[in-house]
mmCIF file of C-alpha atoms in Angstrom:
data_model
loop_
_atom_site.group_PDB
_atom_site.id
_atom_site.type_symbol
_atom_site.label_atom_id
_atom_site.label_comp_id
_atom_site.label_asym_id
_atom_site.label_seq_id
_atom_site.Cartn_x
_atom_site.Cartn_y
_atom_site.Cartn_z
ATOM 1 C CA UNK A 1 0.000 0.000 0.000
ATOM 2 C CA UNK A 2 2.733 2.394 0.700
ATOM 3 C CA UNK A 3 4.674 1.985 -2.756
ATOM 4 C CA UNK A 4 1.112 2.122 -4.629
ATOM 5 C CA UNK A 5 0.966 5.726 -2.642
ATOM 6 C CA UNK A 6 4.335 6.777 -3.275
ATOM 7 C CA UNK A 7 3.949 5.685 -6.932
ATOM 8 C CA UNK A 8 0.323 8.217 -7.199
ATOM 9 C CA UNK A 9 2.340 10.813 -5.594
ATOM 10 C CA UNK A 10 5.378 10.547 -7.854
ATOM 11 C CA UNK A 11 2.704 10.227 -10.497
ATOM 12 C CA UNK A 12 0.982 13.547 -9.583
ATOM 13 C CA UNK A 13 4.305 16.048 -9.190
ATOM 14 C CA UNK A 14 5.322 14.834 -12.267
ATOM 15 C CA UNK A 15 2.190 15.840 -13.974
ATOM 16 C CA UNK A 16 2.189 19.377 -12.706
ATOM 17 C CA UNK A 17 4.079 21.615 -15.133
ATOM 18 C CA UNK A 18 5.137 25.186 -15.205
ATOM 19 C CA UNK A 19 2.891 27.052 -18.163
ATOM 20 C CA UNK A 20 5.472 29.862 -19.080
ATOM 21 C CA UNK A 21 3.826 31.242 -22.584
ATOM 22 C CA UNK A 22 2.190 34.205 -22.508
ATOM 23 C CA UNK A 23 -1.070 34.906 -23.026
ATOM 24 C CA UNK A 24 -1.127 37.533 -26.057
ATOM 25 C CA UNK A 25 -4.728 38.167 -26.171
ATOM 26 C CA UNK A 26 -4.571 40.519 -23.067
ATOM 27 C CA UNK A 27 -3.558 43.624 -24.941
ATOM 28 C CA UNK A 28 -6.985 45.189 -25.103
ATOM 29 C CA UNK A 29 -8.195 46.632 -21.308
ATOM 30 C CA UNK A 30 -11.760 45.273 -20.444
ATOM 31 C CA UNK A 31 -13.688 48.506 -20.582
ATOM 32 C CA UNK A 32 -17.347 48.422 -20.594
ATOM 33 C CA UNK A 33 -19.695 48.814 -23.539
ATOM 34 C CA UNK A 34 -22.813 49.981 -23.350
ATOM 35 C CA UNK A 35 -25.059 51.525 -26.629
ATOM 36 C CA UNK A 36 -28.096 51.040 -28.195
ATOM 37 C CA UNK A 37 -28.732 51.829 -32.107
ATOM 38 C CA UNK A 38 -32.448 52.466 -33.569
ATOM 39 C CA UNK A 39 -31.928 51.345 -36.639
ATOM 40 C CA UNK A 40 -35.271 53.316 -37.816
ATOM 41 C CA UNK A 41 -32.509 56.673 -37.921
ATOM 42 C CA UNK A 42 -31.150 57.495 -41.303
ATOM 43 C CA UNK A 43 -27.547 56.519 -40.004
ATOM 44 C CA UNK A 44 -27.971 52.931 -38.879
ATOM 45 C CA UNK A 45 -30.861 51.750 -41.532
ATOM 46 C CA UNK A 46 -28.366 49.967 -43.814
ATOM 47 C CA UNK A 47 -27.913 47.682 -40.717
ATOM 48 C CA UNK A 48 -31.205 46.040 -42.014
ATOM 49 C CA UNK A 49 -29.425 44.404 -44.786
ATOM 50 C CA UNK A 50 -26.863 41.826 -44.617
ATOM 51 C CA UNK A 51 -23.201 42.473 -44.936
ATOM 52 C CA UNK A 52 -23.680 45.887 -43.858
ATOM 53 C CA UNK A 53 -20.962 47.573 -41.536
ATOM 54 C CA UNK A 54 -21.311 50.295 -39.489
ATOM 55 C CA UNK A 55 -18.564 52.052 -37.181
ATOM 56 C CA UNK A 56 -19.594 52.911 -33.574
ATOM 57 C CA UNK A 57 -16.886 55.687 -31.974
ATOM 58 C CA UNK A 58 -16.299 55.657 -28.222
ATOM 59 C CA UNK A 59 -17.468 52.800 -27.346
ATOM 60 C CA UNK A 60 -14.701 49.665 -26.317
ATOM 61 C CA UNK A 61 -10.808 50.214 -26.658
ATOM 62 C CA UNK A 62 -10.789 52.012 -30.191
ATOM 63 C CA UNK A 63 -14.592 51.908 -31.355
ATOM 64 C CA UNK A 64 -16.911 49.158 -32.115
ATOM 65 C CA UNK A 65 -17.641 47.632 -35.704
ATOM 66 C CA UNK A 66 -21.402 46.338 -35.869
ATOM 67 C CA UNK A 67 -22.479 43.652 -38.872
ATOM 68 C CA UNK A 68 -25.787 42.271 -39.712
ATOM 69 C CA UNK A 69 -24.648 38.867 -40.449
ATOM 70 C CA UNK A 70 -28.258 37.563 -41.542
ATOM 71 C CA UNK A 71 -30.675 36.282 -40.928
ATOM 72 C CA UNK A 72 -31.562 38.528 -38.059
ATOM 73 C CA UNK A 73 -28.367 38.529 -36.507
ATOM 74 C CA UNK A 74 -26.078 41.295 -36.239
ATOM 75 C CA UNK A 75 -21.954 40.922 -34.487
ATOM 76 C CA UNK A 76 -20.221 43.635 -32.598
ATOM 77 C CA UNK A 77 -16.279 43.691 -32.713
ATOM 78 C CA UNK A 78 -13.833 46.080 -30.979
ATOM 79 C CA UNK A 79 -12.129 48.286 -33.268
ATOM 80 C CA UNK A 80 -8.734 47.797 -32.158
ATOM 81 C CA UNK A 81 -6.304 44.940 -33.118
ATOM 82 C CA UNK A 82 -6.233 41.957 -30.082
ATOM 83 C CA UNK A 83 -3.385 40.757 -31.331
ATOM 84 C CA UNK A 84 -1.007 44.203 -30.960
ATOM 85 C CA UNK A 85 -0.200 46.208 -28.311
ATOM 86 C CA UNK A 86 -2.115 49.452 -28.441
ATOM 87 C CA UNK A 87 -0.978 52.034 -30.306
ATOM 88 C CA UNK A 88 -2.336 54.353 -33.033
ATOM 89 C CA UNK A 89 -1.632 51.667 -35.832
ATOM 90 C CA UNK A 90 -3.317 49.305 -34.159
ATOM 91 C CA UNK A 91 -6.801 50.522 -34.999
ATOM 92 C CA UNK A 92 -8.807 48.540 -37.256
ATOM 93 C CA UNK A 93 -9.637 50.086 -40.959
ATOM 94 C CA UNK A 94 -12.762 49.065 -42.726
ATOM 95 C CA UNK A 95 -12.359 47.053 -45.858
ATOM 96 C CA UNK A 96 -15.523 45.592 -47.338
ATOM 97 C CA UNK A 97 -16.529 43.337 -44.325
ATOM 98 C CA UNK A 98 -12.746 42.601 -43.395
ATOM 99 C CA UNK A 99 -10.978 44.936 -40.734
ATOM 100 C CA UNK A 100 -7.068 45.565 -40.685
ATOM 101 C CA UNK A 101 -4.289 47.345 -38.738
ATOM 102 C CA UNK A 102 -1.442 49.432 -40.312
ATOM 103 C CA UNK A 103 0.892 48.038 -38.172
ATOM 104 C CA UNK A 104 4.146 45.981 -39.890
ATOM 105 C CA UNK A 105 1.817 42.739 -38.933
ATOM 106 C CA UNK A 106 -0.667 43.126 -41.636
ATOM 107 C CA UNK A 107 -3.374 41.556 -39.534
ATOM 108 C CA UNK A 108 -6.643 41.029 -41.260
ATOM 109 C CA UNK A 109 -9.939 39.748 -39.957
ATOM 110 C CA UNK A 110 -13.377 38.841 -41.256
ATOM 111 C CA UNK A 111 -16.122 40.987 -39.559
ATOM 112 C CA UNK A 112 -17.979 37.856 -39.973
ATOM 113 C CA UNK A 113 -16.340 35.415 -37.758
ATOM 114 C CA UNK A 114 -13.918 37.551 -35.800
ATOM 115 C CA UNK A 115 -10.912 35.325 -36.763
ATOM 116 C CA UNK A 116 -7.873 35.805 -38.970
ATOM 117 C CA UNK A 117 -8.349 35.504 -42.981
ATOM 118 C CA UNK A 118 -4.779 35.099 -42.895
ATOM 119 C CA UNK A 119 -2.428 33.161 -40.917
ATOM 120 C CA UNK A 120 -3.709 31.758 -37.813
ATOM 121 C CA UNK A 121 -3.052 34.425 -35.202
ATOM 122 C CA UNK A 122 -3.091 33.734 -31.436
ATOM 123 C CA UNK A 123 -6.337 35.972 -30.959
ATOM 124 C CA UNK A 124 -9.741 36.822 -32.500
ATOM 125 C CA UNK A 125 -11.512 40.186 -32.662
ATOM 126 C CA UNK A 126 -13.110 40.886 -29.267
ATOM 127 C CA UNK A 127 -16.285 40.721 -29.977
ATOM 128 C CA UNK A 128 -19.348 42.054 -28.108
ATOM 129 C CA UNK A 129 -22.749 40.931 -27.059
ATOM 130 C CA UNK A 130 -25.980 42.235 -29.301
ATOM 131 C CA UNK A 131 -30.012 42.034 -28.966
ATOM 132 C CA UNK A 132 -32.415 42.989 -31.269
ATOM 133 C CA UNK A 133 -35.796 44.259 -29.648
ATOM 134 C CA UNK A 134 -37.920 45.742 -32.119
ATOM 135 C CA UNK A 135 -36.316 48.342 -34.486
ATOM 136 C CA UNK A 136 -32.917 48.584 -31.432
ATOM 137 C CA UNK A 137 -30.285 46.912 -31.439
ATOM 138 C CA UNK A 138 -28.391 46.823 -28.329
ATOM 139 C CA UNK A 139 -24.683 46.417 -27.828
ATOM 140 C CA UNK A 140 -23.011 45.416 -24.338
ATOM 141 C CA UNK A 141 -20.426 43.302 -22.530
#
């Protein structure tokens, strides 16, 4: 009995490891998002039809990209690159439904899914919580 315990115990330090990566995807603070869009006003209309982007200023770390993705469904994204540190390149420009940074990276994402259209990158846009009620649509963390 006492070798079959000193053999678990082995067993179980030797399974413990020491994790030293670091966890990229913390470059963007959590700040808190809060907005609701009637999309009955001129300015956020388009949102009705799929594939339609709109750009949302002072809201998240750098602005906040909203999509109808069909179907009903819309996807909010912050506007700043997860996968730099934050600095003025870092902010997302609007490309048909992709976003990119101007940084030396080249990052690209699809406003669609939030991930990379490129090479596989550590982190995916931060995206946001939405709810349509009526004609609003409400954005939030």
């Amino acid at each position: 009995m006492k070798k079959l315990s000193l053999i678990l115990s082995f067993l179980v330090l030797m399974s413990c490891g020491n994790d030293d990566t670091v966890n990229r995807c913390n470059f963007l603070l959590n700040v808190g998002v809060e907005v609701t869009l009637n999309l009955n006003l001129p300015e956020f209309s388009e949102l009705m039809f799929t594939s339609t982007v709109r750009f949302i200023p002072n809201q998240g770390n750098a602005g906040v990209y909203v999509i109808n993705v069909g179907n009903g469904m819309f996807r909010a994204y912050d506007a700043a690159d997860p996968n730099i540190i934050p600095e003025p390149c870092s902010f997302l420009q609007l490309d048909g439904v992709n976003v990119s940074s101007s940084c030396g990276e080249g990052n690209e994402y699809s406003l669609f899914t939030g991930q990379s259209t490129g090479d596989p990158l550590p982190c995916t846009l931060r995206e946001y919580r939405t709810a349509l009620s009526g004609s609003n649509l409400r954005i939030f963390n």
